[in-house]
Amino acid sequence: MPVEFISAVHTDAGASGPAAASRTGLDVDHLRTYARALDDGGFDHTLVAYHSASPDAFQIAQFVATHTERIRPILAHRPGVIFPTHAARALATLDRISDGRLTVHIISGGSDEEQRREGDYLGKAERYERSDEYIRILRKVWQADGPVSHQGTYFTFEGYHSDVKPVNGLVPISVGGSSQDAYRVGGQQGDIFGLWGEPLKETAEQIAAVNKVAAAAGRPDPRIWVSFRPIIAPTDELAWEKAHRTLGVLKDQARNTELLRHYRTTGRPANVGSQRLLDIAERGEVHDRCLWTAPAAATNAAGASTALVGSPETVAKALLDYVDIGCDLLSIRGYDPLNDAIDYARHVLPLVRQELAHRASTQAA
C-alpha cells in the first residue's frame, strides 16, 4: 500500500490559533475552507474527531465528503452511542454519499468520566469487548444478502436487513490505542491501527505487538497510522524558536479551566496512550531525530500531542524514519491547524513523496 497522509478537520476558526486545544463550536464557512485546503493540498485522509461536546461527527463527515473531491474522511465513532444496526446503515449511507471514501475509526474510550457524559458506564475492558462485538456486527450487516440476527454479550437483535451497502462491500475499520486490550481488538479486527507519536523504538514495539495478534488470528497486518503535531520553519533553528513560542501558548491554555473545561489537564490520565507519552516526556524532551515531548507534558498528553520540530527537510526525514519501521499512514496536524496544513502541503508532503518515488524507481532499476 502507498504511504498516505492524514490530517484532522477543525470545525471552528476560533480553534485555529497556535494551540487549538479546544472545540468551541461550528463555523460552516471555516469548515468548508479547511476541508478544501486539505483536498487541494494533497492530503489523502482527514480525521473527523469525536467528543461528547463537539459537533456531530456523522454530519461533519458528510459535509466534508460533499464539499471535497478526493479526500477520505476517517469518522471517529464510539460504539456506546448508537446501536450497531443503525450505525451499519448510517455508515453505509455515508460511504455511498462519499463515493466509497469513508473509513470508520472505532474509539472504545479511554476516560470513564468522558464516557459517562453520554450514559456509558461500562469499564474500559468491557468497552473493548463491546467494540470487538460491534465491529463484527457492522461487517455482518454489510456482507449479508438477507436478514441477520445476533445474540451476543452486549447486543441482541433479530431479522435485521439494510438495503444500503458500502460501495466496496465493506467500510475500512480503524482501531487505535496503546493498551493490551487495544492491541487485541486492533490486531483481530482492524484494517488500520492508530498510534500516537512515540520514539521509534517504542513505536516499533507497539507495531510488533499488534501484528503478533493479527498473525495469531490469521489476519494480515493492519496498516499503521502514527500521529504527530509538526512545527516547521525554514531552518531548524527558526523551527525551535517557533516551537518554544507555541509551548508558551499551550501552557497558558492549560491554565484556562473554562477553555478546557471538557478535558482533564491535571492528575494522571486514565488512558494508557497518554500515560505512555508522559512517561516518555519524563525520560527526555527530544528523542530520535526531532521528536519533541514538551507539548505532551504541557497538555497532560490530552490527545496526540508530540511534535516533530525542524525545517521541512528535517521533518520529512523524521517521517520517513517511521515509514521505515512500518508506518504507512502519517497523520500530521498542527497547533495552528489551517495554516499548518497549508504549509505541510507545500513543504513537507512533496519531500516525503519525492523520496518515496526515488526509492521505488531505484528498486525497480
C-alpha atoms as a printed R data frame, in Angstrom:
    type eleno elety resid chain resno       x       y       z
1   ATOM     1    CA   MET     A     1   0.000   0.000   0.000
2   ATOM     2    CA   PRO     A     2   1.232   3.525  -0.693
3   ATOM     3    CA   VAL     A     3   2.258   5.868   2.097
4   ATOM     4    CA   GLU     A     4  -0.610   8.279   2.712
5   ATOM     5    CA   PHE     A     5  -1.146  11.451   4.733
6   ATOM     6    CA   ILE     A     6  -3.880  12.157   7.273
7   ATOM     7    CA   SER     A     7  -4.961  15.495   8.723
8   ATOM     8    CA   ALA     A     8  -7.864  16.371  11.033
9   ATOM     9    CA   VAL     A     9 -10.689  18.770  10.303
10  ATOM    10    CA   HIS     A    10 -11.359  21.696  12.634
11  ATOM    11    CA   THR     A    11 -14.903  22.953  12.778
12  ATOM    12    CA   ASP     A    12 -14.311  26.425  14.205
13  ATOM    13    CA   ALA     A    13 -11.969  29.214  13.148
14  ATOM    14    CA   GLY     A    14 -11.667  30.099  16.825
15  ATOM    15    CA   ALA     A    15  -9.822  26.804  17.324
16  ATOM    16    CA   SER     A    16  -7.137  27.717  14.789
17  ATOM    17    CA   GLY     A    17  -4.725  29.618  16.993
18  ATOM    18    CA   PRO     A    18  -1.308  28.322  17.965
19  ATOM    19    CA   ALA     A    19  -2.674  25.764  20.413
20  ATOM    20    CA   ALA     A    20  -6.113  24.911  19.039
21  ATOM    21    CA   ALA     A    21  -6.756  22.817  22.095
22  ATOM    22    CA   SER     A    22 -10.498  23.326  22.352
23  ATOM    23    CA   ARG     A    23 -13.585  22.586  20.316
24  ATOM    24    CA   THR     A    24 -15.689  25.694  20.589
25  ATOM    25    CA   GLY     A    25 -18.443  25.262  18.028
26  ATOM    26    CA   LEU     A    26 -19.190  25.127  14.330
27  ATOM    27    CA   ASP     A    27 -18.189  27.725  11.744
28  ATOM    28    CA   VAL     A    28 -19.503  26.308   8.469
29  ATOM    29    CA   ASP     A    29 -17.501  28.666   6.251
30  ATOM    30    CA   HIS     A    30 -14.292  27.815   8.078
31  ATOM    31    CA   LEU     A    31 -15.012  24.087   7.901
32  ATOM    32    CA   ARG     A    32 -15.583  24.336   4.140
33  ATOM    33    CA   THR     A    33 -12.358  26.303   3.666
34  ATOM    34    CA   TYR     A    34 -10.412  23.867   5.813
35  ATOM    35    CA   ALA     A    35 -11.721  20.746   4.061
36  ATOM    36    CA   ARG     A    36 -10.991  22.184   0.624
37  ATOM    37    CA   ALA     A    37  -7.500  23.226   1.687
38  ATOM    38    CA   LEU     A    38  -6.777  19.622   2.685
39  ATOM    39    CA   ASP     A    39  -8.275  18.337  -0.565
40  ATOM    40    CA   ASP     A    40  -6.343  20.787  -2.716
41  ATOM    41    CA   GLY     A    41  -3.161  20.297  -0.696
42  ATOM    42    CA   GLY     A    42  -2.920  16.599  -1.439
43  ATOM    43    CA   PHE     A    43  -3.832  15.033   1.895
44  ATOM    44    CA   ASP     A    44  -5.318  11.565   1.468
45  ATOM    45    CA   HIS     A    45  -7.473  11.319   4.620
46  ATOM    46    CA   THR     A    46  -8.791  13.573   7.333
47  ATOM    47    CA   LEU     A    47  -9.911  12.554  10.800
48  ATOM    48    CA   VAL     A    48 -13.334  13.726  11.940
49  ATOM    49    CA   ALA     A    49 -12.857  13.557  15.701
50  ATOM    50    CA   TYR     A    50 -15.451  12.660  18.307
51  ATOM    51    CA   HIS     A    51 -16.132  14.228  21.685
52  ATOM    52    CA   SER     A    52 -19.327  14.420  23.704
53  ATOM    53    CA   ALA     A    53 -19.350  18.218  23.437
54  ATOM    54    CA   SER     A    54 -18.328  18.650  19.794
55  ATOM    55    CA   PRO     A    55 -20.477  18.997  16.651
56  ATOM    56    CA   ASP     A    56 -21.948  15.718  15.457
57  ATOM    57    CA   ALA     A    57 -19.209  13.728  13.725
58  ATOM    58    CA   PHE     A    58 -21.513  11.987  11.219
59  ATOM    59    CA   GLN     A    59 -22.779  15.305   9.918
60  ATOM    60    CA   ILE     A    60 -19.302  16.825   9.818
61  ATOM    61    CA   ALA     A    61 -18.006  13.839   7.847
62  ATOM    62    CA   GLN     A    62 -20.870  14.146   5.374
63  ATOM    63    CA   PHE     A    63 -20.178  17.861   4.995
64  ATOM    64    CA   VAL     A    64 -16.509  17.164   4.298
65  ATOM    65    CA   ALA     A    65 -17.385  14.476   1.760
66  ATOM    66    CA   THR     A    66 -19.847  16.647  -0.144
67  ATOM    67    CA   HIS     A    67 -17.510  19.665  -0.287
68  ATOM    68    CA   THR     A    68 -14.407  17.818  -1.481
69  ATOM    69    CA   GLU     A    69 -13.424  15.664  -4.423
70  ATOM    70    CA   ARG     A    70 -10.846  13.162  -3.210
71  ATOM    71    CA   ILE     A    71 -10.003  13.336   0.480
72  ATOM    72    CA   ARG     A    72 -11.251  10.385   2.532
73  ATOM    73    CA   PRO     A    73 -12.991  11.176   5.849
74  ATOM    74    CA   ILE     A    74 -11.988   9.000   8.805
75  ATOM    75    CA   LEU     A    75 -15.036   9.125  11.039
76  ATOM    76    CA   ALA     A    76 -14.317   8.604  14.740
77  ATOM    77    CA   HIS     A    77 -17.170   6.626  16.251
78  ATOM    78    CA   ARG     A    78 -17.967   5.405  19.778
79  ATOM    79    CA   PRO     A    79 -19.746   2.048  19.922
80  ATOM    80    CA   GLY     A    80 -21.686   3.042  23.043
81  ATOM    81    CA   VAL     A    81 -23.539   5.927  21.391
82  ATOM    82    CA   ILE     A    82 -25.848   4.280  18.829
83  ATOM    83    CA   PHE     A    83 -26.969   0.692  18.204
84  ATOM    84    CA   PRO     A    84 -24.738  -1.189  15.717
85  ATOM    85    CA   THR     A    85 -27.504  -1.931  13.207
86  ATOM    86    CA   HIS     A    86 -28.248   1.783  12.976
87  ATOM    87    CA   ALA     A    87 -24.534   2.512  12.710
88  ATOM    88    CA   ALA     A    88 -24.088  -0.039   9.907
89  ATOM    89    CA   ARG     A    89 -26.841   1.602   7.868
90  ATOM    90    CA   ALA     A    90 -25.678   5.150   8.617
91  ATOM    91    CA   LEU     A    91 -22.050   4.348   7.753
92  ATOM    92    CA   ALA     A    92 -23.046   2.601   4.531
93  ATOM    93    CA   THR     A    93 -25.168   5.622   3.582
94  ATOM    94    CA   LEU     A    94 -22.291   7.996   4.270
95  ATOM    95    CA   ASP     A    95 -19.946   5.753   2.290
96  ATOM    96    CA   ARG     A    96 -22.373   5.977  -0.657
97  ATOM    97    CA   ILE     A    97 -22.566   9.756  -0.349
98  ATOM    98    CA   SER     A    98 -18.763   9.958  -0.368
99  ATOM    99    CA   ASP     A    99 -18.451   7.504  -3.295
100 ATOM   100    CA   GLY     A   100 -16.594   4.941  -1.234
101 ATOM   101    CA   ARG     A   101 -14.203   7.312   0.522
102 ATOM   102    CA   LEU     A   102 -15.215   6.587   4.125
103 ATOM   103    CA   THR     A   103 -13.140   4.951   6.873
104 ATOM   104    CA   VAL     A   104 -14.535   4.456  10.393
105 ATOM   105    CA   HIS     A   105 -12.253   4.789  13.420
106 ATOM   106    CA   ILE     A   106 -13.627   2.869  16.409
107 ATOM   107    CA   ILE     A   107 -12.843   4.567  19.719
108 ATOM   108    CA   SER     A   108 -13.606   2.443  22.759
109 ATOM   109    CA   GLY     A   109 -12.964   5.345  25.137
110 ATOM   110    CA   GLY     A   110 -10.016   5.973  27.428
111 ATOM   111    CA   SER     A   111 -11.781   8.091  30.046
112 ATOM   112    CA   ASP     A   112 -14.587   6.819  32.278
113 ATOM   113    CA   GLU     A   113 -15.521  10.428  33.003
114 ATOM   114    CA   GLU     A   114 -15.988  11.276  29.326
115 ATOM   115    CA   GLN     A   115 -17.918   8.057  28.607
116 ATOM   116    CA   ARG     A   116 -20.349   8.722  31.445
117 ATOM   117    CA   ARG     A   117 -21.256  12.101  29.991
118 ATOM   118    CA   GLU     A   118 -23.220  10.136  27.394
119 ATOM   119    CA   GLY     A   119 -24.511   7.454  29.714
120 ATOM   120    CA   ASP     A   120 -21.861   4.792  29.133
121 ATOM   121    CA   TYR     A   121 -20.933   3.165  32.451
122 ATOM   122    CA   LEU     A   122 -19.006   0.138  31.200
123 ATOM   123    CA   GLY     A   123 -15.425  -0.283  32.403
124 ATOM   124    CA   LYS     A   124 -12.526   0.018  29.996
125 ATOM   125    CA   ALA     A   125 -12.013  -3.726  29.433
126 ATOM   126    CA   GLU     A   126 -15.730  -4.180  28.761
127 ATOM   127    CA   ARG     A   127 -15.707  -1.261  26.328
128 ATOM   128    CA   TYR     A   128 -13.056  -3.004  24.250
129 ATOM   129    CA   GLU     A   129 -15.036  -6.254  24.350
130 ATOM   130    CA   ARG     A   130 -18.079  -4.326  23.173
131 ATOM   131    CA   SER     A   131 -16.053  -2.754  20.361
132 ATOM   132    CA   ASP     A   132 -15.000  -6.206  19.180
133 ATOM   133    CA   GLU     A   133 -18.629  -7.350  19.053
134 ATOM   134    CA   TYR     A   134 -19.716  -4.062  17.449
135 ATOM   135    CA   ILE     A   135 -17.211  -4.386  14.593
136 ATOM   136    CA   ARG     A   136 -18.294  -7.964  13.920
137 ATOM   137    CA   ILE     A   137 -21.917  -6.810  13.695
138 ATOM   138    CA   LEU     A   138 -21.071  -3.991  11.287
139 ATOM   139    CA   ARG     A   139 -19.345  -6.385   8.915
140 ATOM   140    CA   LYS     A   140 -22.104  -8.992   9.282
141 ATOM   141    CA   VAL     A   141 -24.740  -6.436   8.263
142 ATOM   142    CA   TRP     A   142 -22.685  -5.063   5.371
143 ATOM   143    CA   GLN     A   143 -21.986  -8.523   3.946
144 ATOM   144    CA   ALA     A   144 -25.422 -10.080   4.459
145 ATOM   145    CA   ASP     A   145 -27.597 -10.950   1.468
146 ATOM   146    CA   GLY     A   146 -30.688 -11.101   3.653
147 ATOM   147    CA   PRO     A   147 -31.871 -10.546   7.222
148 ATOM   148    CA   VAL     A   148 -29.388 -11.273  10.002
149 ATOM   149    CA   SER     A   149 -29.788 -11.911  13.711
150 ATOM   150    CA   HIS     A   150 -27.324 -11.658  16.544
151 ATOM   151    CA   GLN     A   151 -27.249 -12.690  20.176
152 ATOM   152    CA   GLY     A   152 -24.143 -11.509  21.993
153 ATOM   153    CA   THR     A   153 -22.890 -10.118  25.258
154 ATOM   154    CA   TYR     A   154 -23.768  -6.508  24.520
155 ATOM   155    CA   PHE     A   155 -26.180  -6.578  21.575
156 ATOM   156    CA   THR     A   156 -29.116  -8.748  20.533
157 ATOM   157    CA   PHE     A   157 -31.424  -8.313  17.545
158 ATOM   158    CA   GLU     A   158 -33.469 -10.426  15.125
159 ATOM   159    CA   GLY     A   159 -34.110 -10.281  11.405
160 ATOM   160    CA   TYR     A   160 -32.268  -7.055  10.618
161 ATOM   161    CA   HIS     A   161 -31.680  -6.099   6.990
162 ATOM   162    CA   SER     A   162 -30.244  -2.950   5.414
163 ATOM   163    CA   ASP     A   163 -30.942  -2.041   1.801
164 ATOM   164    CA   VAL     A   164 -27.858   0.194   1.631
165 ATOM   165    CA   LYS     A   165 -24.396  -1.358   1.401
166 ATOM   166    CA   PRO     A   166 -20.943   0.254   1.256
167 ATOM   167    CA   VAL     A   167 -19.593   0.997  -2.207
168 ATOM   168    CA   ASN     A   168 -16.828  -1.602  -1.944
169 ATOM   169    CA   GLY     A   169 -18.731  -4.090   0.192
170 ATOM   170    CA   LEU     A   170 -17.096  -3.025   3.454
171 ATOM   171    CA   VAL     A   171 -16.016   0.236   5.070
172 ATOM   172    CA   PRO     A   172 -12.378   0.051   6.250
173 ATOM   173    CA   ILE     A   173 -12.219  -0.074  10.044
174 ATOM   174    CA   SER     A   174  -9.529   1.567  12.148
175 ATOM   175    CA   VAL     A   175  -8.816   0.842  15.800
176 ATOM   176    CA   GLY     A   176  -6.373   2.742  17.991
177 ATOM   177    CA   GLY     A   177  -4.797   2.714  21.418
178 ATOM   178    CA   SER     A   178  -1.776   1.657  23.418
179 ATOM   179    CA   SER     A   179  -3.193  -0.889  25.850
180 ATOM   180    CA   GLN     A   180  -3.159  -4.670  25.564
181 ATOM   181    CA   ASP     A   181  -6.934  -4.533  25.012
182 ATOM   182    CA   ALA     A   182  -6.406  -2.153  22.102
183 ATOM   183    CA   TYR     A   183  -3.721  -4.361  20.564
184 ATOM   184    CA   ARG     A   184  -6.023  -7.368  20.844
185 ATOM   185    CA   VAL     A   185  -9.066  -5.756  19.239
186 ATOM   186    CA   GLY     A   186  -6.996  -3.923  16.653
187 ATOM   187    CA   GLY     A   187  -4.996  -6.999  15.704
188 ATOM   188    CA   GLN     A   188  -8.086  -9.203  15.468
189 ATOM   189    CA   GLN     A   189 -10.435  -6.717  13.808
190 ATOM   190    CA   GLY     A   190  -8.695  -3.624  12.446
191 ATOM   191    CA   ASP     A   191  -7.794  -2.868   8.846
192 ATOM   192    CA   ILE     A   192  -5.858   0.080  10.279
193 ATOM   193    CA   PHE     A   193  -4.302   0.583  13.709
194 ATOM   194    CA   GLY     A   194  -3.653   4.080  15.082
195 ATOM   195    CA   LEU     A   195  -0.785   5.128  17.358
196 ATOM   196    CA   TRP     A   196   0.302   8.423  18.877
197 ATOM   197    CA   GLY     A   197   3.793   9.629  18.058
198 ATOM   198    CA   GLU     A   198   6.267   7.877  20.335
199 ATOM   199    CA   PRO     A   199  10.012   7.354  19.758
200 ATOM   200    CA   LEU     A   200  10.958   4.912  17.017
201 ATOM   201    CA   LYS     A   201  11.874   2.085  19.378
202 ATOM   202    CA   GLU     A   202   8.614   2.214  21.316
203 ATOM   203    CA   THR     A   203   6.590   2.617  18.120
204 ATOM   204    CA   ALA     A   204   8.230  -0.450  16.579
205 ATOM   205    CA   GLU     A   205   7.433  -2.427  19.735
206 ATOM   206    CA   GLN     A   206   3.766  -1.444  19.534
207 ATOM   207    CA   ILE     A   207   3.581  -2.371  15.855
208 ATOM   208    CA   ALA     A   208   5.063  -5.773  16.647
209 ATOM   209    CA   ALA     A   209   2.508  -6.316  19.426
210 ATOM   210    CA   VAL     A   210  -0.420  -5.566  17.101
211 ATOM   211    CA   ASN     A   211   0.986  -7.661  14.263
212 ATOM   212    CA   LYS     A   212   1.536 -10.612  16.587
213 ATOM   213    CA   VAL     A   213  -2.169 -10.604  17.467
214 ATOM   214    CA   ALA     A   214  -3.124 -10.308  13.783
215 ATOM   215    CA   ALA     A   215  -0.901 -13.246  12.867
216 ATOM   216    CA   ALA     A   216  -2.396 -15.397  15.636
217 ATOM   217    CA   ALA     A   217  -5.872 -14.563  14.294
218 ATOM   218    CA   GLY     A   218  -4.839 -15.474  10.742
219 ATOM   219    CA   ARG     A   219  -5.301 -11.908   9.530
220 ATOM   220    CA   PRO     A   220  -2.990  -9.638   7.540
221 ATOM   221    CA   ASP     A   221  -1.092  -6.986   9.471
222 ATOM   222    CA   PRO     A   222  -3.194  -3.823   9.808
223 ATOM   223    CA   ARG     A   223  -1.883  -0.656   8.229
224 ATOM   224    CA   ILE     A   224  -0.237   1.527  10.873
225 ATOM   225    CA   TRP     A   225  -1.305   5.118  11.437
226 ATOM   226    CA   VAL     A   226   1.008   7.312  13.546
227 ATOM   227    CA   SER     A   227   0.158  10.872  14.646
228 ATOM   228    CA   PHE     A   228   2.340  13.951  15.178
229 ATOM   229    CA   ARG     A   229   1.952  17.721  15.560
230 ATOM   230    CA   PRO     A   230   4.851  19.028  13.412
231 ATOM   231    CA   ILE     A   231   6.270  22.509  13.952
232 ATOM   232    CA   ILE     A   232   8.149  23.683  10.874
233 ATOM   233    CA   ALA     A   233  10.044  26.792   9.751
234 ATOM   234    CA   PRO     A   234  12.633  27.480   7.004
235 ATOM   235    CA   THR     A   235  15.507  26.335   9.239
236 ATOM   236    CA   ASP     A   236  15.830  24.038  12.254
237 ATOM   237    CA   GLU     A   237  16.828  26.994  14.432
238 ATOM   238    CA   LEU     A   238  13.748  29.007  13.460
239 ATOM   239    CA   ALA     A   239  11.544  25.960  13.965
240 ATOM   240    CA   TRP     A   240  12.765  25.523  17.546
241 ATOM   241    CA   GLU     A   241  12.136  29.204  18.250
242 ATOM   242    CA   LYS     A   242   8.599  28.756  16.919
243 ATOM   243    CA   ALA     A   243   8.216  25.581  18.976
244 ATOM   244    CA   HIS     A   244   9.008  27.338  22.251
245 ATOM   245    CA   ARG     A   245   6.576  30.162  21.405
246 ATOM   246    CA   THR     A   246   3.904  27.543  20.767
247 ATOM   247    CA   LEU     A   247   4.727  25.843  24.047
248 ATOM   248    CA   GLY     A   248   4.106  29.089  25.901
249 ATOM   249    CA   VAL     A   249   0.623  29.330  24.399
250 ATOM   250    CA   LEU     A   250  -0.083  25.698  25.258
251 ATOM   251    CA   LYS     A   251   0.852  26.304  28.875
252 ATOM   252    CA   ASP     A   252  -1.382  29.380  29.012
253 ATOM   253    CA   GLN     A   253  -4.297  27.394  27.617
254 ATOM   254    CA   ALA     A   254  -3.694  24.534  30.039
255 ATOM   255    CA   ARG     A   255  -4.248  27.035  32.873
256 ATOM   256    CA   ASN     A   256  -7.525  28.237  31.354
257 ATOM   257    CA   THR     A   257 -10.079  25.983  33.061
258 ATOM   258    CA   GLU     A   258 -13.002  27.482  31.135
259 ATOM   259    CA   LEU     A   259 -11.364  26.933  27.738
260 ATOM   260    CA   LEU     A   260 -10.506  23.323  28.573
261 ATOM   261    CA   ARG     A   261 -13.497  22.543  30.764
262 ATOM   262    CA   HIS     A   262 -14.181  19.254  28.930
263 ATOM   263    CA   TYR     A   263 -10.613  17.946  29.207
264 ATOM   264    CA   ARG     A   264  -8.564  16.663  32.135
265 ATOM   265    CA   THR     A   265  -5.414  18.809  32.422
266 ATOM   266    CA   THR     A   266  -4.264  17.729  35.896
267 ATOM   267    CA   GLY     A   267  -3.765  14.368  37.526
268 ATOM   268    CA   ARG     A   268  -2.703  11.121  35.908
269 ATOM   269    CA   PRO     A   269  -4.688  10.478  32.680
270 ATOM   270    CA   ALA     A   270  -6.804   7.337  32.617
271 ATOM   271    CA   ASN     A   271  -5.807   6.125  29.162
272 ATOM   272    CA   VAL     A   272  -2.607   4.188  28.546
273 ATOM   273    CA   GLY     A   273  -1.649   6.223  25.472
274 ATOM   274    CA   SER     A   274  -1.466   9.457  27.456
275 ATOM   275    CA   GLN     A   275   0.355   7.738  30.294
276 ATOM   276    CA   ARG     A   276   2.968   6.459  27.856
277 ATOM   277    CA   LEU     A   277   3.509   9.926  26.348
278 ATOM   278    CA   LEU     A   278   4.001  11.440  29.798
279 ATOM   279    CA   ASP     A   279   6.438   8.698  30.782
280 ATOM   280    CA   ILE     A   280   8.418   9.305  27.596
281 ATOM   281    CA   ALA     A   281   8.427  13.059  28.281
282 ATOM   282    CA   GLU     A   282   9.893  12.389  31.736
283 ATOM   283    CA   ARG     A   283  12.753  10.453  30.125
284 ATOM   284    CA   GLY     A   284  13.703  13.310  27.818
285 ATOM   285    CA   GLU     A   285  12.407  16.289  25.894
286 ATOM   286    CA   VAL     A   286  13.836  15.352  22.472
287 ATOM   287    CA   HIS     A   287  14.047  11.836  21.040
288 ATOM   288    CA   ASP     A   288  15.444  10.399  17.820
289 ATOM   289    CA   ARG     A   289  15.806  12.917  15.015
290 ATOM   290    CA   CYS     A   290  13.418  15.634  16.250
291 ATOM   291    CA   LEU     A   291  10.537  14.167  18.295
292 ATOM   292    CA   TRP     A   292   9.632  16.760  20.949
293 ATOM   293    CA   THR     A   293   7.658  15.710  24.027
294 ATOM   294    CA   ALA     A   294   7.264  19.067  25.795
295 ATOM   295    CA   PRO     A   295   3.776  19.699  24.303
296 ATOM   296    CA   ALA     A   296   2.592  16.384  25.751
297 ATOM   297    CA   ALA     A   297   3.853  17.382  29.183
298 ATOM   298    CA   ALA     A   298   2.238  20.835  28.901
299 ATOM   299    CA   THR     A   299  -1.182  19.469  27.913
300 ATOM   300    CA   ASN     A   300  -1.139  16.393  30.181
301 ATOM   301    CA   ALA     A   301  -0.978  14.376  26.934
302 ATOM   302    CA   ALA     A   302  -4.554  15.255  26.014
303 ATOM   303    CA   GLY     A   303  -4.649  13.540  22.642
304 ATOM   304    CA   ALA     A   304  -1.939  13.328  20.014
305 ATOM   305    CA   SER     A   305   0.481  15.921  21.346
306 ATOM   306    CA   THR     A   306   4.080  15.087  20.462
307 ATOM   307    CA   ALA     A   307   5.730  17.282  17.836
308 ATOM   308    CA   LEU     A   308   8.315  16.860  15.114
309 ATOM   309    CA   VAL     A   309  10.353  20.081  15.084
310 ATOM   310    CA   GLY     A   310  12.585  21.351  12.318
311 ATOM   311    CA   SER     A   311  12.856  22.501   8.748
312 ATOM   312    CA   PRO     A   312  10.652  20.753   6.193
313 ATOM   313    CA   GLU     A   313  13.657  18.644   5.232
314 ATOM   314    CA   THR     A   314  14.256  17.551   8.837
315 ATOM   315    CA   VAL     A   315  10.593  16.750   9.474
316 ATOM   316    CA   ALA     A   316  10.293  14.859   6.169
317 ATOM   317    CA   LYS     A   317  13.304  12.713   7.123
318 ATOM   318    CA   ALA     A   318  11.776  12.050  10.541
319 ATOM   319    CA   LEU     A   319   8.511  10.922   8.928
320 ATOM   320    CA   LEU     A   320  10.454   8.624   6.626
321 ATOM   321    CA   ASP     A   321  12.102   7.091   9.693
322 ATOM   322    CA   TYR     A   322   8.614   5.967  10.755
323 ATOM   323    CA   VAL     A   323   7.849   4.682   7.274
324 ATOM   324    CA   ASP     A   324  10.980   2.548   7.550
325 ATOM   325    CA   ILE     A   325   9.662   0.791  10.675
326 ATOM   326    CA   GLY     A   326   6.259   0.013   9.172
327 ATOM   327    CA   CYS     A   327   4.041   3.135   9.345
328 ATOM   328    CA   ASP     A   328   2.318   3.888   6.049
329 ATOM   329    CA   LEU     A   329  -0.322   6.350   7.260
330 ATOM   330    CA   LEU     A   330   1.256   9.568   8.525
331 ATOM   331    CA   SER     A   331  -1.061  11.845  10.499
332 ATOM   332    CA   ILE     A   332   0.234  15.408  10.696
333 ATOM   333    CA   ARG     A   333  -1.789  18.299  12.052
334 ATOM   334    CA   GLY     A   334  -0.514  21.437  13.648
335 ATOM   335    CA   TYR     A   335  -1.188  23.643  16.609
336 ATOM   336    CA   ASP     A   336  -2.207  26.325  14.083
337 ATOM   337    CA   PRO     A   337  -4.363  23.882  12.126
338 ATOM   338    CA   LEU     A   338  -5.323  25.591   8.852
339 ATOM   339    CA   ASN     A   339  -2.082  27.499   8.296
340 ATOM   340    CA   ASP     A   340  -0.015  24.489   9.288
341 ATOM   341    CA   ALA     A   341  -1.957  22.211   6.943
342 ATOM   342    CA   ILE     A   342  -1.247  24.589   4.060
343 ATOM   343    CA   ASP     A   343   2.447  24.696   4.980
344 ATOM   344    CA   TYR     A   344   2.681  20.905   5.273
345 ATOM   345    CA   ALA     A   345   1.044  20.509   1.865
346 ATOM   346    CA   ARG     A   346   3.505  22.930   0.281
347 ATOM   347    CA   HIS     A   347   6.709  21.930   2.027
348 ATOM   348    CA   VAL     A   348   6.526  18.507   3.706
349 ATOM   349    CA   LEU     A   349   4.258  16.221   1.672
350 ATOM   350    CA   PRO     A   350   6.208  16.778  -1.584
351 ATOM   351    CA   LEU     A   351   9.550  15.962   0.066
352 ATOM   352    CA   VAL     A   352   8.285  12.683   1.526
353 ATOM   353    CA   ARG     A   353   6.611  11.665  -1.713
354 ATOM   354    CA   GLN     A   354   9.679  12.577  -3.801
355 ATOM   355    CA   GLU     A   355  11.924  10.436  -1.625
356 ATOM   356    CA   LEU     A   356   9.490   7.514  -1.743
357 ATOM   357    CA   ALA     A   357   9.252   7.820  -5.526
358 ATOM   358    CA   HIS     A   358  13.058   7.890  -5.730
359 ATOM   359    CA   ARG     A   359  13.284   4.748  -3.605
360 ATOM   360    CA   ALA     A   360  10.707   2.998  -5.773
361 ATOM   361    CA   SER     A   361  12.478   3.900  -9.020
362 ATOM   362    CA   THR     A   362  15.839   2.821  -7.597
363 ATOM   363    CA   GLN     A   363  14.428  -0.535  -6.513
364 ATOM   364    CA   ALA     A   364  12.804  -1.014  -9.907
365 ATOM   365    CA   ALA     A   365  16.098  -0.254 -11.644
